[in-house]
Amino acid sequence: MTSGGGDEGMIDVDAARGAILAGIAPLPAVETPILDALGLILAEEIVAAEDIPPFRNSAMDGYAVRAADLAGASHTTPTRLRVVAEGPAGYAPRGAVTPGTAIRIMTGAPLPPGADTVVRFEETDEPTRGMASSSARAPGEVCIGIAQDRWVNVREAGEDIRAGTTALPPGVPLRPAEIGVLASLGRATVRVHRHPVVAIVSTGDEVVALGGTPRPGQIRDSNSHTLAALVRRYGGIPRPLGVARDTVADLTTTLAAARDADLIISSGGVSVGDYDMVKDVLRAEGQIAIWQVRMKPGKPLAYGRLDGVPFLGLPGNPVAAYVSFELFARPILLRQLGHATLDKPTVRARVTAPVPNGGGRHHFVRALVTAGPNGPEVRPTGDQGSGILTALTRANGLLVIPGDNEGLGVGDMADVILLHREQGSEIPRANQ
Ligand code: AMP
Ligand code: MG
């Protein structure tokens, strides 16, 4: 093949994404302490072994009584009951409620046998917390100033989760509430898809690792750090391998440390320049499936496998590397983590400044989405050169212009990928 001959063919963003994801599966499940499982995807069905709550209990601080004893009671004509016991939370009931008696009970304490309703302190002559009482409070007695139905202020055993039912299905993301449900069921550990380990390599004779001093003609390696941050943000474990020289030999040696990773990401060296060696290494040592995607920024992009490990060769320009990561690496990571939804949330917004397009490539424009009087508005954040990383720091979205679109004018509507919104933050449709 001639160098830069486009032998694998340039393809569209969606086709590239589809081809890449077809070969990616969730990683094996590992038993993990529940707090470390935060943000990961459940890889087992959680069936409740017990009722939650485990026993019928009081929802209020007050008196456990029999509803039948309260007929006709009011603040002016209270019912007088004999208090036969105290029921603090954390202990089995001490005694039972029989006609004409009450047990003083705290929130969360088991409902004593015989009781069928709980009257809160506010409806009794409980000192300082209760209704004003005309008569002096007799020792060992309580006046109840309300009539109420059975099972008021009572929490049933199993009203949250019934023993034998599915508390959490496999595939759900573990958020703080799910962590709490696991703990309430006595689970200290849980099976989740493990974090992908992502090897990251920068390429280029001009690229100097952070901490080194660039000589004339050299620049610092920013891509390794941007990409490591993206990997960590999306649930991967970055394994930075440093900077490889622009030779097949050095790149091959550097990549040797990546062969047990779950994904390899390189940046630079994937275009049609004299020193672009990534494709050569991939061809010689592995397989290359995709080269060049019809998008801007970032046309140069290679995808293949090295020793069976998925390999994504991103462009060197910092913005192109970032955008290509969002479009291709992020869905790989999410699929490996077991996520069902791989798309980043988008919003439809009204364009408030012209956005030119040309060249027939899908254009991802660094843009700022704001809340306008009639819904979301969007405008580009300045120079769109693929090395202008600061335009990305001012952006919160990527405005998408399809390849066949000549550009957008003020008032047009556009889809914007929201860069800093995550899985699970979408607002579900009403019928979901
Ligand atoms: P390349 O794709 O290797 O031709 O690189 C394209 C542009 O991105 C060149 O200007 C490189 O100097 C720059 N570049 C490549 N790698 C990095 C990196 N790791 N950090 C910052 N800029 C880079
Ligand atoms: Mg280079």
Short mmCIF file of C-alpha atoms and ligand atoms in Angstrom, two decimals:
data_model
loop_
_atom_site.label_atom_id
_atom_site.label_comp_id
_atom_site.label_asym_id
_atom_site.label_seq_id
_atom_site.Cartn_x
_atom_site.Cartn_y
_atom_site.Cartn_z
CA MET A 1 0.00 0.00 0.00
CA THR A 2 1.21 3.53 -0.69
CA SER A 3 1.76 5.71 2.34
CA GLY A 4 -1.28 7.81 3.14
CA GLY A 5 -3.20 6.10 0.38
CA GLY A 6 -6.48 5.95 2.28
CA ASP A 7 -6.51 2.21 1.70
CA GLU A 8 -8.87 1.52 4.59
CA GLY A 9 -11.21 4.23 3.27
CA MET A 10 -12.48 7.33 5.02
CA ILE A 11 -15.76 6.67 6.81
CA ASP A 12 -18.47 8.64 8.60
CA VAL A 13 -18.53 9.18 12.36
CA ASP A 14 -21.55 6.91 12.94
CA ALA A 15 -20.14 4.10 10.80
CA ALA A 16 -16.80 4.31 12.63
CA ARG A 17 -18.52 4.25 16.00
CA GLY A 18 -20.67 1.29 15.02
CA ALA A 19 -17.70 -0.69 13.69
CA ILE A 20 -15.64 0.02 16.81
CA LEU A 21 -18.38 -0.82 19.31
CA ALA A 22 -19.36 -4.06 17.54
CA GLY A 23 -16.20 -5.62 18.96
CA ILE A 24 -16.40 -4.28 22.51
CA ALA A 25 -18.03 -6.15 25.42
CA PRO A 26 -18.45 -5.47 29.16
CA LEU A 27 -15.42 -6.48 31.24
CA PRO A 28 -15.68 -9.33 33.77
CA ALA A 29 -17.43 -8.70 37.07
CA VAL A 30 -15.47 -8.42 40.30
CA GLU A 31 -16.61 -8.49 43.93
CA THR A 32 -16.14 -4.92 45.20
CA PRO A 33 -16.77 -3.08 48.51
CA ILE A 34 -20.01 -1.15 48.03
CA LEU A 35 -18.49 2.34 48.38
CA ASP A 36 -15.86 1.52 45.75
CA ALA A 37 -18.71 0.39 43.49
CA LEU A 38 -20.14 3.92 43.35
CA GLY A 39 -20.60 4.87 39.69
CA LEU A 40 -20.03 1.31 38.43
CA ILE A 41 -22.63 -0.97 36.87
CA LEU A 42 -24.23 -3.79 38.84
CA ALA A 43 -23.32 -7.20 37.37
CA GLU A 44 -25.70 -9.35 39.43
CA GLU A 45 -29.35 -9.38 40.44
CA ILE A 46 -29.89 -8.26 44.02
CA VAL A 47 -32.73 -10.33 45.47
CA ALA A 48 -33.82 -9.35 48.97
CA ALA A 49 -33.26 -12.13 51.50
CA GLU A 50 -35.37 -10.29 54.07
CA ASP A 51 -38.12 -7.69 54.34
CA ILE A 52 -37.11 -4.01 54.51
CA PRO A 53 -38.10 -2.74 57.00
CA PRO A 54 -37.69 -6.12 58.73
CA PHE A 55 -40.55 -5.57 61.21
CA ARG A 56 -43.67 -3.43 61.62
CA ASN A 57 -42.57 -0.24 63.39
CA SER A 58 -43.56 3.25 64.45
CA ALA A 59 -43.14 6.18 62.04
CA MET A 60 -43.47 8.73 64.87
CA ASP A 61 -42.51 9.45 68.45
CA GLY A 62 -45.77 8.99 70.35
CA TYR A 63 -48.04 6.35 71.86
CA ALA A 64 -48.85 2.92 70.44
CA VAL A 65 -52.53 2.32 71.10
CA ARG A 66 -55.66 0.57 69.82
CA ALA A 67 -57.66 2.69 67.32
CA ALA A 68 -60.88 1.32 68.86
CA ASP A 69 -59.98 3.00 72.17
CA LEU A 70 -59.89 6.44 70.53
CA ALA A 71 -63.50 6.62 69.26
CA GLY A 72 -64.82 10.17 69.79
CA ALA A 73 -61.57 11.54 71.25
CA SER A 74 -60.67 15.21 70.65
CA HIS A 75 -58.53 17.85 72.34
CA THR A 76 -61.58 18.91 74.40
CA THR A 77 -62.78 15.35 75.13
CA PRO A 78 -59.57 13.29 75.29
CA THR A 79 -59.40 9.56 75.93
CA ARG A 80 -57.43 8.59 79.03
CA LEU A 81 -55.21 5.49 78.72
CA ARG A 82 -52.90 3.73 81.16
CA VAL A 83 -49.23 3.71 80.02
CA VAL A 84 -47.93 0.19 80.57
CA ALA A 85 -44.41 0.36 79.03
CA GLU A 86 -41.79 2.32 77.08
CA GLY A 87 -40.79 1.28 73.54
CA PRO A 88 -37.42 2.71 72.55
CA ALA A 89 -35.96 1.94 69.11
CA GLY A 90 -33.54 -0.97 69.01
CA TYR A 91 -35.33 -3.38 71.36
CA ALA A 92 -38.01 -6.00 71.09
CA PRO A 93 -41.43 -4.78 72.41
CA ARG A 94 -41.67 -4.74 76.18
CA GLY A 95 -45.26 -5.74 76.78
CA ALA A 96 -48.46 -5.61 74.77
CA VAL A 97 -51.25 -3.08 74.33
CA THR A 98 -54.57 -4.25 75.72
CA PRO A 99 -57.87 -2.29 75.74
CA GLY A 100 -57.48 0.91 77.75
CA THR A 101 -53.67 0.93 77.66
CA ALA A 102 -50.88 2.56 75.67
CA ILE A 103 -47.12 2.07 75.21
CA ARG A 104 -44.90 5.15 74.84
CA ILE A 105 -42.98 4.48 71.62
CA MET A 106 -40.13 6.06 69.62
CA THR A 107 -39.67 6.27 65.84
CA GLY A 108 -38.35 2.98 64.47
CA ALA A 109 -39.32 0.89 67.50
CA PRO A 110 -41.24 -2.34 66.78
CA LEU A 111 -45.00 -1.93 67.13
CA PRO A 112 -46.01 -3.84 70.29
CA PRO A 113 -48.52 -6.70 70.01
CA GLY A 114 -52.12 -5.48 70.32
CA ALA A 115 -51.37 -1.94 69.08
CA ASP A 116 -52.72 -0.96 65.66
CA THR A 117 -52.03 2.79 65.47
CA VAL A 118 -49.53 5.36 66.77
CA VAL A 119 -50.64 8.76 68.08
CA ARG A 120 -47.91 11.37 67.85
CA PHE A 121 -46.95 13.30 71.00
CA GLU A 122 -48.51 16.47 69.54
CA GLU A 123 -52.00 14.91 69.88
CA THR A 124 -51.47 13.90 73.54
CA ASP A 125 -50.83 15.71 76.80
CA GLU A 126 -47.13 14.72 76.66
CA PRO A 127 -45.31 17.42 78.69
CA THR A 128 -43.72 20.22 76.56
CA ARG A 129 -44.48 18.42 73.27
CA GLY A 130 -48.22 17.82 73.53
CA MET A 131 -51.57 19.64 73.47
CA ALA A 132 -52.50 21.95 76.31
CA SER A 133 -54.41 19.84 78.82
CA SER A 134 -57.12 21.24 81.03
CA SER A 135 -56.86 18.52 83.64
CA ALA A 136 -53.69 17.71 85.54
CA ARG A 137 -51.80 14.76 84.06
CA ALA A 138 -52.24 11.70 86.26
CA PRO A 139 -49.11 9.61 86.92
CA GLY A 140 -48.91 6.57 84.63
CA GLU A 141 -51.59 7.86 82.28
CA VAL A 142 -51.81 9.73 78.98
CA CYS A 143 -54.65 11.76 77.47
CA ILE A 144 -55.11 11.27 73.74
CA GLY A 145 -56.87 14.15 71.94
CA ILE A 146 -57.56 12.62 68.56
CA ALA A 147 -59.52 9.75 66.99
CA GLN A 148 -57.60 8.04 64.21
CA ASP A 149 -57.80 4.96 61.99
CA ARG A 150 -55.83 1.76 62.35
CA TRP A 151 -52.29 1.67 60.87
CA VAL A 152 -51.80 5.45 60.95
CA ASN A 153 -48.11 6.29 61.60
CA VAL A 154 -47.24 2.60 61.26
CA ARG A 155 -44.61 1.32 58.79
CA GLU A 156 -45.32 -2.20 57.58
CA ALA A 157 -42.66 -4.91 57.42
CA GLY A 158 -41.50 -5.14 53.79
CA GLU A 159 -43.20 -1.92 52.69
CA ASP A 160 -39.94 -0.79 51.04
CA ILE A 161 -38.59 -4.14 49.79
CA ARG A 162 -40.33 -7.50 50.14
CA ALA A 163 -38.23 -10.60 50.83
CA GLY A 164 -37.77 -12.63 47.65
CA THR A 165 -38.24 -9.71 45.25
CA THR A 166 -35.62 -8.03 43.06
CA ALA A 167 -34.32 -4.96 44.84
CA LEU A 168 -31.87 -4.00 42.05
CA PRO A 169 -31.65 -5.56 38.57
CA PRO A 170 -28.31 -6.15 36.83
CA GLY A 171 -27.23 -3.24 34.65
CA VAL A 172 -28.22 -0.40 36.97
CA PRO A 173 -25.61 2.26 37.74
CA LEU A 174 -24.80 2.33 41.45
CA ARG A 175 -25.57 5.80 42.75
CA PRO A 176 -25.69 6.80 46.42
CA ALA A 177 -29.28 5.56 46.85
CA GLU A 178 -28.40 2.13 45.40
CA ILE A 179 -25.39 1.93 47.76
CA GLY A 180 -27.85 2.53 50.63
CA VAL A 181 -30.22 -0.18 49.40
CA LEU A 182 -27.30 -2.66 49.26
CA ALA A 183 -26.30 -1.77 52.83
CA SER A 184 -29.90 -2.09 54.07
CA LEU A 185 -29.89 -5.65 52.71
CA GLY A 186 -26.64 -6.46 54.50
CA ARG A 187 -24.41 -6.41 51.41
CA ALA A 188 -20.88 -5.18 52.18
CA THR A 189 -19.62 -6.12 48.71
CA VAL A 190 -21.27 -6.38 45.33
CA ARG A 191 -20.38 -7.65 41.85
CA VAL A 192 -19.71 -4.90 39.32
CA HIS A 193 -17.96 -4.71 35.95
CA ARG A 194 -14.40 -3.74 36.69
CA HIS A 195 -12.69 -0.50 35.70
CA PRO A 196 -10.95 -0.66 32.30
CA VAL A 197 -7.18 -0.13 32.39
CA VAL A 198 -6.27 2.29 29.60
CA ALA A 199 -2.69 2.57 28.34
CA ILE A 200 -1.95 6.07 27.05
CA VAL A 201 0.99 6.89 24.81
CA SER A 202 1.98 10.19 23.24
CA THR A 203 4.08 10.23 20.08
CA GLY A 204 6.39 12.77 18.52
CA ASP A 205 10.05 13.77 18.51
CA GLU A 206 8.90 17.29 19.36
CA VAL A 207 6.92 16.20 22.42
CA VAL A 208 8.55 16.46 25.88
CA ALA A 209 7.13 14.87 29.03
CA LEU A 210 5.88 17.17 31.77
CA GLY A 211 8.85 18.02 34.01
CA GLY A 212 11.32 18.04 31.11
CA THR A 213 12.62 21.20 29.44
CA PRO A 214 11.61 21.68 25.80
CA ARG A 215 14.54 22.45 23.49
CA PRO A 216 14.05 24.76 20.48
CA GLY A 217 11.29 23.30 18.31
CA GLN A 218 9.83 21.17 21.10
CA ILE A 219 6.53 21.43 23.00
CA ARG A 220 5.22 19.88 26.19
CA ASP A 221 3.04 16.78 26.21
CA SER A 222 -0.46 17.95 27.03
CA ASN A 223 -2.38 15.11 25.39
CA SER A 224 -1.30 12.39 27.85
CA HIS A 225 -2.73 14.44 30.67
CA THR A 226 -5.95 15.50 28.94
CA LEU A 227 -6.57 11.88 27.92
CA ALA A 228 -5.70 10.48 31.36
CA ALA A 229 -8.16 12.95 32.89
CA LEU A 230 -10.87 11.89 30.42
CA VAL A 231 -10.16 8.22 31.12
CA ARG A 232 -10.48 8.77 34.85
CA ARG A 233 -13.60 10.91 34.45
CA TYR A 234 -15.34 8.13 32.55
CA GLY A 235 -14.43 5.32 34.95
CA GLY A 236 -11.17 4.00 33.52
CA ILE A 237 -7.78 3.62 35.17
CA PRO A 238 -5.19 5.55 33.14
CA ARG A 239 -1.80 3.95 32.65
CA PRO A 240 0.45 6.63 31.09
CA LEU A 241 3.35 5.13 29.11
CA GLY A 242 5.07 8.42 28.30
CA VAL A 243 6.22 9.78 24.96
CA ALA A 244 7.43 7.57 22.11
CA ARG A 245 9.81 8.84 19.44
CA ASP A 246 8.59 8.90 15.84
CA THR A 247 10.17 5.55 14.96
CA VAL A 248 8.52 2.19 14.52
CA ALA A 249 11.09 0.69 16.90
CA ASP A 250 10.51 3.12 19.77
CA LEU A 251 6.73 3.06 19.40
CA THR A 252 6.78 -0.76 19.36
CA THR A 253 8.97 -0.87 22.49
CA THR A 254 6.77 1.64 24.33
CA LEU A 255 3.61 -0.26 23.43
CA ALA A 256 5.01 -3.50 24.82
CA ALA A 257 3.90 -2.30 28.27
CA ALA A 258 0.32 -1.99 27.04
CA ARG A 259 -0.45 -5.55 26.09
CA ASP A 260 -2.45 -6.41 29.20
CA ALA A 261 -4.49 -3.18 29.07
CA ASP A 262 -8.19 -3.15 28.18
CA LEU A 263 -7.72 -0.29 25.74
CA ILE A 264 -4.69 1.44 24.21
CA ILE A 265 -4.94 5.09 23.24
CA SER A 266 -2.19 6.89 21.34
CA SER A 267 -2.12 10.49 20.21
CA GLY A 268 -0.27 11.89 17.22
CA GLY A 269 1.56 10.13 14.44
CA VAL A 270 -1.59 8.87 12.75
CA SER A 271 -1.82 11.31 9.84
CA VAL A 272 -0.14 11.30 6.42
CA GLY A 273 3.15 12.96 7.46
CA ASP A 274 6.58 11.44 6.92
CA TYR A 275 6.91 10.50 10.58
CA ASP A 276 3.41 9.17 11.26
CA MET A 277 4.23 5.65 12.43
CA VAL A 278 1.11 4.53 14.34
CA LYS A 279 -0.53 2.87 11.33
CA ASP A 280 2.72 1.13 10.41
CA VAL A 281 3.07 -0.33 13.89
CA LEU A 282 -0.57 -1.42 13.93
CA ARG A 283 -0.23 -3.05 10.51
CA ALA A 284 3.01 -4.80 11.41
CA GLU A 285 2.15 -5.90 14.95
CA GLY A 286 -1.65 -6.14 14.92
CA GLN A 287 -4.64 -5.33 12.75
CA ILE A 288 -5.98 -2.01 11.52
CA ALA A 289 -9.72 -1.78 10.85
CA ILE A 290 -10.41 1.92 10.43
CA TRP A 291 -8.30 4.81 9.25
CA GLN A 292 -9.60 8.35 8.75
CA VAL A 293 -13.05 9.55 9.76
CA ARG A 294 -15.03 12.27 7.99
CA MET A 295 -15.03 14.74 10.89
CA LYS A 296 -13.58 18.08 11.98
CA PRO A 297 -11.54 18.48 14.06
CA GLY A 298 -9.79 15.15 13.82
CA LYS A 299 -9.89 13.40 10.45
CA PRO A 300 -6.80 11.27 11.21
CA LEU A 301 -7.94 8.42 13.43
CA ALA A 302 -6.94 4.78 13.43
CA TYR A 303 -8.69 1.87 15.10
CA GLY A 304 -7.51 -1.68 15.30
CA ARG A 305 -6.12 -4.29 17.68
CA LEU A 306 -2.70 -4.98 19.11
CA ASP A 307 -2.37 -8.46 20.63
CA GLY A 308 -6.15 -8.47 20.77
CA VAL A 309 -6.32 -5.22 22.79
CA PRO A 310 -8.50 -2.52 21.18
CA PHE A 311 -6.23 0.27 19.94
CA LEU A 312 -7.43 3.78 19.22
CA GLY A 313 -4.94 6.05 17.47
CA LEU A 314 -6.09 9.64 18.05
CA PRO A 315 -4.83 12.69 16.19
CA GLY A 316 -2.07 14.77 17.79
CA ASN A 317 -3.74 18.14 17.75
CA PRO A 318 -5.00 18.64 21.30
CA VAL A 319 -8.60 19.55 20.45
CA ALA A 320 -8.84 16.84 17.81
CA ALA A 321 -7.58 14.33 20.37
CA TYR A 322 -10.16 15.50 22.92
CA VAL A 323 -13.12 15.46 20.54
CA SER A 324 -12.13 12.08 19.07
CA PHE A 325 -11.86 10.70 22.61
CA GLU A 326 -15.38 11.89 23.42
CA LEU A 327 -16.79 10.35 20.25
CA PHE A 328 -14.91 7.03 20.17
CA ALA A 329 -12.99 6.25 23.35
CA ARG A 330 -15.72 7.23 25.79
CA PRO A 331 -18.31 4.80 24.35
CA ILE A 332 -15.70 2.02 24.41
CA LEU A 333 -15.08 2.67 28.12
CA LEU A 334 -18.79 2.86 28.93
CA ARG A 335 -19.51 -0.39 27.08
CA GLN A 336 -16.62 -2.08 28.95
CA LEU A 337 -18.08 -0.79 32.22
CA GLY A 338 -21.46 -2.31 31.31
CA HIS A 339 -23.42 0.88 30.61
CA ALA A 340 -26.50 0.52 28.38
CA THR A 341 -26.55 4.17 27.28
CA LEU A 342 -23.37 5.18 25.49
CA ASP A 343 -24.42 8.56 24.12
CA LYS A 344 -23.62 11.74 25.93
CA PRO A 345 -26.72 13.85 26.67
CA THR A 346 -27.52 16.40 23.96
CA VAL A 347 -29.70 19.46 23.88
CA ARG A 348 -31.37 21.22 20.97
CA ALA A 349 -30.45 24.89 21.07
CA ARG A 350 -31.02 28.09 19.09
CA VAL A 351 -27.88 29.38 17.37
CA THR A 352 -27.09 33.02 18.31
CA ALA A 353 -23.95 33.57 16.13
CA PRO A 354 -23.22 32.27 12.63
CA VAL A 355 -21.33 28.95 12.41
CA PRO A 356 -19.69 28.30 9.04
CA ASN A 357 -19.06 24.79 7.71
CA GLY A 358 -17.46 23.32 4.62
CA GLY A 359 -15.48 20.40 3.34
CA GLY A 360 -18.22 17.81 3.73
CA ARG A 361 -17.07 16.66 7.18
CA HIS A 362 -19.12 16.36 10.36
CA HIS A 363 -18.09 19.43 12.34
CA PHE A 364 -17.93 19.48 16.15
CA VAL A 365 -17.78 23.13 17.14
CA ARG A 366 -16.60 24.16 20.61
CA ALA A 367 -19.60 26.07 21.91
CA LEU A 368 -21.23 27.57 24.97
CA VAL A 369 -24.81 26.62 25.79
CA THR A 370 -26.76 29.11 27.90
CA ALA A 371 -30.36 29.35 29.11
CA GLY A 372 -32.23 31.84 26.92
CA PRO A 373 -35.70 33.32 27.46
CA ASN A 374 -37.22 30.74 25.07
CA GLY A 375 -34.99 27.76 25.81
CA PRO A 376 -31.34 26.82 25.33
CA GLU A 377 -29.12 29.05 23.16
CA VAL A 378 -25.68 28.24 21.75
CA ARG A 379 -22.72 30.07 20.20
CA PRO A 380 -19.14 29.08 19.28
CA THR A 381 -16.39 29.92 21.78
CA GLY A 382 -13.95 31.49 19.36
CA ASP A 383 -11.15 30.25 17.12
CA GLN A 384 -11.87 26.68 16.04
CA GLY A 385 -8.28 25.77 15.11
CA SER A 386 -7.64 22.20 16.27
CA GLY A 387 -4.77 23.30 18.51
CA ILE A 388 -6.77 25.94 20.39
CA LEU A 389 -7.39 24.02 23.61
CA THR A 390 -8.46 27.13 25.53
CA ALA A 391 -11.54 27.42 23.27
CA LEU A 392 -12.51 24.10 24.84
CA THR A 393 -12.01 25.43 28.36
CA ARG A 394 -14.59 28.12 27.58
CA ALA A 395 -17.01 25.63 26.05
CA ASN A 396 -19.57 23.37 27.70
CA GLY A 397 -20.74 21.71 24.52
CA LEU A 398 -19.92 20.53 21.02
CA LEU A 399 -22.32 21.95 18.47
CA VAL A 400 -22.84 19.33 15.76
CA ILE A 401 -23.02 20.36 12.09
CA PRO A 402 -23.69 17.41 9.76
CA GLY A 403 -21.23 17.03 6.86
CA ASP A 404 -23.81 17.94 4.20
CA ASN A 405 -24.73 21.20 5.97
CA GLU A 406 -23.28 24.44 4.59
CA GLY A 407 -23.26 26.17 7.97
CA LEU A 408 -25.73 27.62 10.45
CA GLY A 409 -27.16 31.12 10.74
CA VAL A 410 -28.62 33.02 13.67
CA GLY A 411 -31.97 31.50 14.63
CA ASP A 412 -31.22 28.01 13.28
CA MET A 413 -31.63 25.10 15.67
CA ALA A 414 -28.73 22.73 16.32
CA ASP A 415 -27.91 19.66 18.40
CA VAL A 416 -25.25 20.24 21.03
CA ILE A 417 -23.43 17.46 22.88
CA LEU A 418 -23.24 18.50 26.53
CA LEU A 419 -19.63 17.87 27.54
CA HIS A 420 -20.05 17.98 31.28
CA ARG A 421 -23.33 16.15 31.72
CA GLU A 422 -23.07 12.48 32.55
CA GLN A 423 -24.95 9.23 32.24
CA GLY A 424 -28.06 9.18 34.35
CA SER A 425 -28.50 12.96 34.23
CA GLU A 426 -30.85 12.72 31.25
CA ILE A 427 -34.46 13.57 32.00
CA PRO A 428 -36.43 10.40 31.19
CA ARG A 429 -39.49 10.56 28.97
CA ALA A 430 -42.75 10.41 30.88
CA ASN A 431 -43.58 6.87 29.66
CA GLN A 432 -40.25 5.37 30.81
P1 AMP B 1 0.66 14.76 14.57
O1 AMP B 1 -0.71 14.20 14.47
O2 AMP B 1 1.64 13.84 15.21
O3 AMP B 1 1.13 15.26 13.23
O4 AMP B 1 0.54 16.02 15.51
C1 AMP B 1 -0.30 17.10 15.17
C2 AMP B 1 -0.02 18.28 16.05
O5 AMP B 1 -0.31 17.97 17.39
C3 AMP B 1 1.43 18.73 16.02
O6 AMP B 1 1.47 20.13 16.03
C4 AMP B 1 1.97 18.17 17.30
O7 AMP B 1 3.08 18.89 17.77
C5 AMP B 1 0.80 18.25 18.21
N1 AMP B 1 0.90 17.23 19.25
C6 AMP B 1 1.15 15.91 19.02
N2 AMP B 1 1.21 15.22 20.18
C7 AMP B 1 1.00 16.12 21.16
C8 AMP B 1 0.94 16.02 22.59
N3 AMP B 1 1.10 14.84 23.20
N4 AMP B 1 0.67 17.14 23.29
C9 AMP B 1 0.50 18.33 22.65
N5 AMP B 1 0.52 18.47 21.32
C10 AMP B 1 0.79 17.40 20.57
MG MG B 2 3.60 13.66 15.32
#
